[in-house]
XYZ file of C-alpha atoms in Angstrom:
558
model
C -7.731 -0.205 -25.992
C -5.174 -0.676 -23.229
C -6.658 -4.048 -22.299
C -6.646 -5.134 -25.942
C -2.981 -4.187 -26.280
C -2.181 -6.295 -23.228
C -4.022 -9.275 -24.724
C -2.243 -8.805 -28.042
C 1.143 -8.655 -26.294
C 0.445 -11.869 -24.368
C -0.730 -13.596 -27.547
C 2.357 -12.463 -29.455
C 4.670 -13.752 -26.720
C 2.933 -17.114 -26.750
C 3.289 -17.278 -30.521
C 7.002 -16.430 -30.356
C 7.737 -18.946 -27.628
C 5.830 -21.655 -29.494
C 7.818 -21.367 -32.729
C 9.989 -24.425 -33.348
C 13.666 -24.288 -34.264
C 15.028 -25.215 -37.668
C 15.124 -29.068 -37.776
C 18.474 -30.868 -38.111
C 17.004 -34.168 -39.317
C 14.441 -35.702 -41.614
C 12.521 -38.794 -40.560
C 11.049 -41.475 -42.845
C 8.217 -43.866 -42.038
C 9.248 -46.722 -39.758
C 8.786 -50.396 -40.684
C 8.152 -53.273 -38.254
C 8.849 -56.985 -37.983
C 7.814 -59.439 -35.231
C 10.637 -61.625 -33.938
C 14.019 -61.141 -32.344
C 17.223 -61.256 -34.378
C 20.179 -59.119 -33.366
C 21.345 -58.620 -36.961
C 18.167 -56.573 -37.597
C 19.980 -53.654 -35.968
C 22.487 -53.417 -38.836
C 22.359 -50.235 -40.903
C 22.509 -51.948 -44.290
C 20.109 -54.774 -43.505
C 17.496 -55.333 -46.215
C 14.053 -54.514 -44.779
C 12.012 -54.435 -47.994
C 9.707 -57.169 -46.709
C 9.051 -55.431 -43.393
C 5.576 -53.994 -42.759
C 4.474 -50.450 -41.964
C 1.927 -51.828 -39.509
C 1.806 -54.998 -37.456
C -0.749 -56.338 -34.980
C 0.400 -58.007 -31.777
C -1.670 -59.855 -29.204
C 0.988 -60.525 -26.583
C 4.183 -59.091 -25.155
C 6.630 -60.776 -27.575
C 9.614 -58.911 -28.947
C 9.432 -57.024 -32.240
C 11.741 -54.660 -34.087
C 11.292 -51.313 -35.830
C 13.668 -49.683 -38.332
C 13.489 -45.981 -39.211
C 15.654 -44.233 -41.800
C 16.798 -40.754 -40.754
C 18.680 -38.112 -42.730
C 20.973 -35.856 -40.678
C 20.821 -32.458 -42.393
C 23.605 -30.773 -40.424
C 26.597 -32.346 -38.711
C 26.903 -31.455 -35.014
C 29.471 -29.064 -33.619
C 32.661 -30.445 -32.127
C 32.267 -31.640 -28.509
C 28.551 -30.966 -28.797
C 26.895 -34.291 -29.701
C 23.398 -34.922 -30.853
C 20.799 -36.665 -28.738
C 17.562 -38.398 -29.585
C 14.335 -38.164 -27.596
C 11.785 -40.936 -28.135
C 8.093 -41.104 -27.332
C 7.398 -44.814 -27.666
C 5.080 -47.287 -25.991
C 6.894 -50.262 -24.514
C 10.221 -51.218 -23.027
C 13.008 -51.209 -25.598
C 16.653 -51.082 -26.612
C 17.912 -48.441 -29.035
C 20.480 -48.962 -31.831
C 21.907 -46.213 -34.071
C 23.570 -47.426 -37.264
C 23.836 -50.869 -35.626
C 25.489 -49.496 -32.457
C 23.709 -49.932 -29.132
C 23.194 -46.474 -27.562
C 20.847 -47.219 -24.668
C 17.886 -49.081 -23.236
C 14.576 -48.189 -21.635
C 13.342 -51.105 -19.519
C 13.668 -54.817 -20.225
C 12.170 -55.787 -23.591
C 10.884 -59.355 -23.709
C 11.008 -59.751 -19.909
C 8.087 -57.525 -18.874
C 5.920 -60.423 -17.742
C 8.633 -61.598 -15.350
C 10.036 -58.294 -14.089
C 8.485 -55.178 -12.574
C 7.713 -52.260 -14.936
C 10.850 -50.299 -15.712
C 11.680 -47.353 -17.944
C 9.669 -44.315 -18.936
C 7.430 -43.121 -21.741
C 9.793 -40.347 -22.864
C 13.463 -41.326 -22.956
C 16.524 -39.419 -24.149
C 19.751 -40.985 -25.478
C 23.055 -39.510 -26.604
C 24.286 -40.371 -30.140
C 28.037 -40.872 -30.630
C 29.500 -37.940 -32.582
C 31.172 -40.168 -35.192
C 27.757 -41.612 -36.084
C 26.057 -38.274 -36.760
C 27.790 -37.055 -39.888
C 25.570 -35.507 -42.512
C 23.668 -38.113 -44.530
C 21.532 -41.212 -44.102
C 21.382 -43.165 -40.827
C 19.254 -45.892 -39.301
C 17.408 -46.011 -35.998
C 16.560 -49.586 -34.900
C 14.494 -50.331 -31.809
C 14.045 -53.725 -30.161
C 10.751 -53.524 -28.226
C 8.060 -55.403 -26.380
C 4.531 -54.302 -25.425
C 3.265 -56.461 -22.606
C 0.617 -53.982 -21.380
C -0.648 -52.438 -24.634
C 0.248 -54.827 -27.511
C -1.941 -52.871 -29.939
C 0.101 -49.639 -29.544
C 2.915 -50.447 -31.944
C 4.657 -47.365 -33.343
C 6.925 -44.406 -32.746
C 4.726 -41.560 -31.536
C 7.420 -38.954 -31.209
C 11.033 -38.575 -32.326
C 13.253 -35.551 -31.820
C 16.929 -35.129 -32.679
C 18.891 -32.106 -31.535
C 21.942 -31.231 -29.476
C 21.840 -33.481 -26.437
C 22.250 -30.622 -23.938
C 19.507 -28.659 -25.650
C 17.112 -31.590 -25.580
C 17.630 -31.913 -21.833
C 17.550 -28.219 -20.935
C 14.980 -26.893 -23.424
C 12.261 -29.175 -22.127
C 13.012 -28.187 -18.523
C 13.074 -24.487 -19.421
C 9.774 -24.838 -21.276
C 8.300 -26.711 -18.325
C 9.470 -24.083 -15.837
C 7.845 -21.298 -17.886
C 4.631 -23.277 -18.162
C 4.621 -23.900 -14.416
C 4.991 -20.180 -13.766
C 2.132 -19.666 -16.214
C 0.082 -22.306 -14.383
C 0.920 -20.777 -10.995
C -0.641 -17.486 -12.035
C -3.926 -19.270 -12.704
C -3.660 -21.176 -9.431
C -3.359 -17.881 -7.552
C -6.300 -16.466 -9.532
C -8.291 -19.590 -8.707
C -7.816 -19.210 -4.954
C -8.327 -15.433 -5.057
C -11.685 -15.609 -6.800
C -12.738 -18.605 -4.707
C -12.243 -16.484 -1.578
C -14.159 -13.631 -3.223
C -17.007 -16.033 -3.950
C -17.022 -17.323 -0.371
C -17.409 -13.737 0.841
C -20.402 -13.244 -1.476
C -21.936 -16.589 -2.398
C -24.349 -15.058 -4.891
C -21.548 -14.298 -7.375
C -21.523 -17.605 -9.270
C -19.419 -16.280 -12.212
C -16.538 -15.936 -9.745
C -16.935 -19.571 -8.728
C -17.053 -20.755 -12.359
C -13.963 -18.709 -13.206
C -12.156 -20.033 -10.115
C -12.900 -23.657 -11.047
C -11.860 -23.024 -14.671
C -8.517 -21.572 -13.567
C -7.914 -24.487 -11.209
C -8.714 -27.078 -13.889
C -6.397 -25.265 -16.316
C -3.659 -25.337 -13.668
C -4.109 -29.105 -13.203
C -4.181 -29.581 -16.990
C -0.812 -27.855 -17.427
C 0.643 -29.795 -14.511
C -0.606 -33.106 -15.917
C 0.754 -32.356 -19.382
C 4.231 -31.173 -18.362
C 4.846 -33.469 -15.412
C 6.413 -35.892 -17.894
C 9.504 -33.652 -18.054
C 10.633 -34.448 -14.510
C 8.589 -37.467 -13.322
C 9.319 -40.830 -15.005
C 6.035 -42.306 -16.244
C 6.000 -45.912 -17.377
C 4.014 -46.565 -20.507
C 1.591 -48.803 -18.582
C 0.530 -45.704 -16.577
C 0.404 -43.337 -19.525
C -3.268 -44.058 -20.211
C -4.174 -42.888 -16.711
C -2.497 -39.568 -17.443
C -4.366 -39.283 -20.750
C -7.666 -40.094 -19.030
C -7.047 -37.331 -16.494
C -6.308 -34.901 -19.342
C -9.536 -35.982 -21.084
C -11.605 -35.365 -17.951
C -9.970 -31.961 -17.433
C -10.633 -31.059 -21.070
C -14.275 -32.059 -20.650
C -14.626 -29.828 -17.581
C -12.917 -26.805 -19.131
C -14.741 -27.211 -22.448
C -18.067 -27.009 -20.619
C -17.241 -24.343 -18.036
C -15.909 -21.736 -20.479
C -19.106 -21.533 -22.605
C -21.141 -21.786 -19.386
C -19.285 -18.756 -18.044
C -19.870 -16.803 -21.254
C -23.573 -17.704 -21.114
C -23.717 -16.126 -17.639
C -22.077 -12.941 -18.904
C -23.974 -12.776 -22.219
C -27.475 -14.216 -21.567
C -29.332 -15.515 -24.621
C -32.753 -17.123 -25.253
C -33.295 -20.725 -24.074
C -29.931 -20.734 -22.343
C -30.590 -23.763 -20.117
C -31.747 -25.900 -23.033
C -28.715 -24.964 -25.146
C -26.323 -25.729 -22.283
C -27.956 -29.132 -21.695
C -27.637 -29.973 -25.396
C -24.013 -28.797 -25.431
C -23.189 -30.863 -22.324
C -24.776 -33.889 -24.033
C -22.633 -33.346 -27.135
C -19.453 -33.124 -25.039
C -20.397 -36.254 -23.116
C -21.084 -38.081 -26.366
C -17.689 -37.061 -27.773
C -15.996 -38.086 -24.542
C -17.605 -41.524 -24.385
C -17.634 -42.547 -28.068
C -13.987 -41.669 -28.730
C -12.818 -42.433 -25.218
C -9.641 -44.297 -26.265
C -8.677 -41.752 -28.963
C -7.344 -39.192 -26.518
C -5.831 -36.653 -28.911
C -8.844 -36.801 -31.218
C -11.237 -36.397 -28.294
C -9.296 -33.417 -26.950
C -9.289 -31.736 -30.368
C -13.030 -32.224 -30.909
C -13.907 -30.989 -27.414
C -11.696 -27.914 -27.859
C -13.302 -27.259 -31.252
C -16.798 -27.659 -29.779
C -15.900 -25.264 -26.976
C -14.642 -22.641 -29.445
C -17.684 -22.921 -31.726
C -20.229 -22.735 -28.890
C -18.354 -19.897 -27.153
C -18.058 -18.034 -30.448
C -21.833 -18.216 -30.957
C -22.516 -16.904 -27.441
C -20.033 -14.050 -27.743
C -21.324 -13.060 -31.207
C -24.808 -12.813 -29.699
C -23.389 -10.659 -26.892
C -21.656 -8.399 -29.415
C -24.887 -8.164 -31.418
C -26.711 -7.074 -28.261
C -23.853 -4.649 -27.549
C -23.140 -6.106 -24.138
C -20.064 -4.543 -22.645
C -16.883 -6.582 -23.151
C -18.312 -8.853 -25.871
C -16.303 -7.351 -28.732
C -12.981 -7.746 -26.934
C -13.778 -11.371 -26.099
C -14.726 -11.933 -29.746
C -11.338 -10.597 -30.885
C -9.649 -12.883 -28.345
C -11.446 -15.937 -29.758
C -10.384 -14.955 -33.276
C -6.797 -14.646 -32.036
C -7.065 -18.167 -30.607
C -8.165 -19.429 -34.035
C -5.135 -17.722 -35.617
C -2.795 -19.327 -33.070
C -4.303 -22.727 -33.848
C -3.473 -22.305 -37.548
C 0.162 -21.253 -37.049
C 1.195 -23.612 -34.233
C 0.758 -27.248 -33.243
C -2.371 -28.354 -31.399
C -0.638 -28.850 -28.033
C 0.872 -25.370 -28.027
C -2.189 -23.631 -29.441
C -4.358 -25.399 -26.859
C -2.538 -23.881 -23.887
C -2.018 -20.503 -25.540
C -5.688 -20.395 -26.541
C -6.979 -21.475 -23.145
C -4.733 -18.908 -21.508
C -6.068 -16.078 -23.672
C -9.664 -17.191 -23.168
C -9.202 -17.267 -19.394
C -7.686 -13.783 -19.557
C -10.749 -12.595 -21.455
C -12.939 -14.222 -18.790
C -10.940 -12.336 -16.163
C -11.550 -9.114 -18.093
C -15.310 -9.734 -18.055
C -15.167 -10.483 -14.367
C -13.284 -7.254 -13.691
C -15.984 -5.330 -15.572
C -18.641 -7.055 -13.471
C -16.815 -6.269 -10.226
C -16.416 -2.641 -11.298
C -20.122 -2.342 -12.106
C -21.058 -3.886 -8.774
C -18.722 -1.537 -6.934
C -20.167 1.499 -8.684
C -23.714 0.269 -8.051
C -22.900 -0.276 -4.391
C -21.328 3.178 -4.091
C -24.364 4.730 -5.782
C -26.597 2.781 -3.432
C -24.654 4.116 -0.456
C -24.902 7.672 -1.780
C -28.619 7.293 -2.393
C -29.160 5.657 0.980
C -27.217 8.423 2.733
C -29.170 11.121 0.926
C -32.498 9.513 1.756
C -31.395 8.911 5.323
C -30.613 12.603 5.695
C -33.929 13.518 4.138
C -35.684 11.188 6.564
C -33.771 12.739 9.441
C -34.785 16.213 8.234
C -38.365 15.011 8.030
C -38.288 13.934 11.669
C -36.731 17.148 12.962
C -38.290 19.620 10.513
C -39.846 22.754 12.008
C -43.379 21.544 11.281
C -42.829 18.325 13.245
C -41.072 20.139 16.096
C -43.700 22.903 16.287
C -46.578 20.424 16.437
C -44.736 18.287 18.979
C -43.810 21.285 21.168
C -47.338 22.629 20.970
C -48.723 19.289 22.095
C -46.065 19.154 24.802
C -47.048 22.583 26.161
C -50.691 21.528 26.310
C -49.868 18.298 28.171
C -47.565 20.098 30.632
C -50.306 22.597 31.435
C -53.086 20.008 31.688
C -51.203 17.061 33.204
C -47.565 17.603 34.181
C -47.037 13.866 34.802
C -48.166 12.952 31.277
C -46.080 15.841 29.979
C -43.016 14.273 31.564
C -43.899 10.916 29.967
C -44.297 12.718 26.635
C -40.827 14.257 26.988
C -39.317 10.902 27.929
C -40.925 9.197 24.906
C -39.685 11.957 22.602
C -36.155 11.720 24.000
C -36.200 7.919 23.711
C -37.245 8.056 20.042
C -34.482 10.504 19.143
C -31.978 8.413 21.066
C -33.039 5.204 19.280
C -33.097 6.957 15.931
C -29.561 8.271 16.420
C -28.349 4.777 17.402
C -29.616 3.053 14.267
C -29.378 5.796 11.659
C -25.790 4.978 10.556
C -26.100 1.179 10.634
C -26.821 -1.112 7.690
C -28.714 -3.818 9.580
C -30.194 -3.838 13.091
C -32.089 -6.442 15.155
C -35.808 -6.323 14.440
C -36.411 -5.993 18.196
C -34.646 -2.613 18.116
C -36.761 -1.487 15.157
C -39.944 -2.571 16.982
C -38.853 -0.571 20.063
C -38.518 2.503 17.836
C -42.015 1.935 16.402
C -43.584 1.517 19.847
C -41.918 4.707 21.090
C -43.151 6.593 18.034
C -46.709 5.419 18.727
C -46.475 6.767 22.271
C -45.509 10.190 20.931
C -48.252 10.196 18.300
C -50.880 9.245 20.914
C -50.018 12.385 22.825
C -49.972 14.498 19.682
C -53.067 13.256 17.865
C -55.003 11.918 20.859
C -55.787 8.721 18.945
C -55.503 5.287 20.501
C -52.752 3.400 18.643
C -52.139 -0.291 19.281
C -49.322 -2.563 18.209
C -49.427 -6.331 17.738
C -46.799 -8.883 16.685
C -46.977 -12.438 15.392
C -44.166 -14.917 14.814
C -41.413 -12.358 15.409
C -37.841 -13.663 15.751
C -36.036 -10.921 17.722
C -32.629 -12.075 16.406
C -33.527 -11.420 12.768
C -31.949 -8.294 11.267
C -33.445 -5.721 8.911
C -32.357 -2.354 7.512
C -33.001 0.408 10.061
C -36.043 2.663 9.766
C -38.066 0.695 7.214
C -40.769 -0.459 9.646
C -40.707 2.966 11.267
C -41.300 4.506 7.840
C -44.247 2.187 7.159
C -45.646 3.035 10.587
C -45.316 6.748 9.932
C -47.051 6.373 6.560
C -49.857 4.465 8.273
C -50.286 7.187 10.870
C -50.148 9.997 8.329
C -52.487 8.514 5.723
C -54.998 6.541 7.815
C -58.253 7.591 9.433
C -59.209 6.109 12.850
C -61.872 3.454 13.272
C -64.960 3.900 15.372
C -63.763 4.200 18.914
C -60.924 6.509 17.785
C -58.300 3.817 17.378
C -55.891 2.528 14.726
C -54.175 -0.857 15.011
C -50.854 -1.922 13.494
C -49.786 -5.562 13.230
C -46.394 -6.991 12.229
C -46.289 -10.639 11.075
C -43.076 -12.553 10.348
C -42.998 -15.685 8.168
C -39.997 -17.641 6.918
C -39.097 -20.804 5.020
C -36.115 -22.211 3.132
C -36.601 -19.739 0.253
C -37.473 -16.380 1.805
C -38.311 -14.317 4.870
C -41.421 -12.143 4.833
C -42.562 -9.208 6.971
C -46.238 -8.281 6.672
C -47.058 -4.858 8.063
C -50.835 -4.388 8.395
C -52.709 -1.187 9.177
C -56.279 -1.542 10.492
C -58.062 1.755 9.905
C -61.157 3.270 8.336
C -59.509 4.468 5.136
C -56.627 6.359 3.567
C -56.197 9.961 2.651
C -53.950 9.510 -0.387
C -53.908 7.462 -3.625
C -51.524 4.578 -4.159
C -49.611 6.189 -6.998
C -48.807 9.257 -4.961
C -47.681 7.206 -2.005
C -45.232 5.213 -4.086
C -43.484 8.406 -5.158
C -42.927 9.573 -1.584
C -39.570 9.857 0.155
C -40.517 7.119 2.618
C -41.093 4.450 -0.047
C -37.914 5.470 -1.871
C -36.010 5.185 1.388
C -37.344 1.669 2.015
C -36.387 0.485 -1.472
C -32.926 2.067 -1.268
C -32.274 0.421 2.094
C -33.411 -2.995 0.833
C -31.281 -2.667 -2.301
C -28.257 -1.659 -0.245
C -28.497 -4.721 2.021
C -29.941 -7.398 -0.280
C -29.170 -6.173 -3.837
C -31.936 -7.607 -6.055
C -33.006 -10.421 -3.735
C -36.015 -8.656 -2.249
C -39.566 -7.674 -3.133
C -41.754 -4.894 -1.728
C -45.477 -4.403 -2.285
C -47.897 -1.914 -0.770
C -51.647 -1.993 -1.390
C -55.031 -1.028 0.059
C -57.225 -3.707 1.639
C -60.777 -3.915 2.969
C -59.486 -3.397 6.513
C -56.969 -0.638 5.730
C -53.504 -1.158 4.227
C -51.021 -4.000 3.739
C -47.251 -3.817 3.137
C -45.189 -6.897 2.204
C -41.393 -7.034 2.484
C -40.025 -10.329 1.141
C -36.301 -11.094 1.448
C -35.050 -14.089 -0.584
C -32.424 -16.452 0.816
């Protein structure tokens, strides 16, 4: 519930900050006329024959006239300003009075690009009384002659127009910075454990969202000429494509569903189709990709909630909140608020995953420690010590020299065992030394000839301590000697690009215990706990009887 309250608070803040102020003007549809006559700037000029749409094929000059009603007169010494979002280079007239220019209309082919896509002009106070006014724009479109129109018009107090956009941009950059930090943080976490692909997907999503915010709001402080505006829109389209795919892909990793790969391929094809078919309709493409992302993500999360996967219900509520934001705010604002909430929900899922992994690792350590202590008890239990001491007494009485060798072998095994017992991974050469020493002791105790062979061993490879020793001890305990009173053990190492494999073979006459009982023993549990501690789920262990004795396979996947 605490996490949900945090999400609700963030969503509420985004809704509050996205609410627009009460407008001070009313705008009518603009009309256009090709040509260049200065008297077209006059407020009372008859424009009944002007057209609502015109088609141009070159960079010639044309005019637009827009009627505007001022609903509230400005305060004294606090003039109004107008912010325009218009393609082209142009001059601006208010009620027939020239108030500013943006570039060099009609001279674009001869001069270098000048001006910017979003321009702000101050309106003289005596021309902003309450009532009807006229905005006339003399323009030329050398680079995009088919983009005739006024795509954005805002009238407010001039100081507010300048400062509000910068304040909004600064807040959004702080917002973006948080996701940049999260991106680097989870990238470093992934690099420390390269099997955690959800962390990588989340890191890339956060970074793309950071670049998206930067690309959108860079217009507030970097002048962008209209000829370069399409490049910015193309970058936004590519970023939208990436985010729209990665978010459902992330949810599919957290909430697995049937035929996941096929569904993701189909979804990627749909996004690519939307991106390519409506490539030049940037706003439309962005809306459809965002809608596709929401629908596909919603389906995945609903399936996760149906399967009662942890975290699915909270993510579902977050998606519903994003839908609500989309209905009560404009697309641009709901897009960033919605993406932000969705990324927060992704972070919540990732935190649950990290918590589960930490608990699993701690449980694995506890289990491994318990089994390690049980294995240590097994090696120093009274039964083992009594049998060993009895054998030692016999060898000292019969052959003092061999008795000394027996004592040295016993001391060496305990010394090796104490060296490796608290380590997670040890060189396989050290484990083999422990096994050879143990065979020396058991030869004295059981008076059976034990032999050890190796094939393809890489002494630099590392394995969990005691697992080969445990297999060796099981082989000694449960095997009967061959004719000639001998038992042979062979360790084979194989590796390729996909896995490493240790084959531990016991050559003997038979076994004294069934397979099912052996699998329930402390030794087998210890081996599995050690493998799980070091390799998580990327391992496989099999143990089975063969015609020549017994075979154990330990396969570690890369």
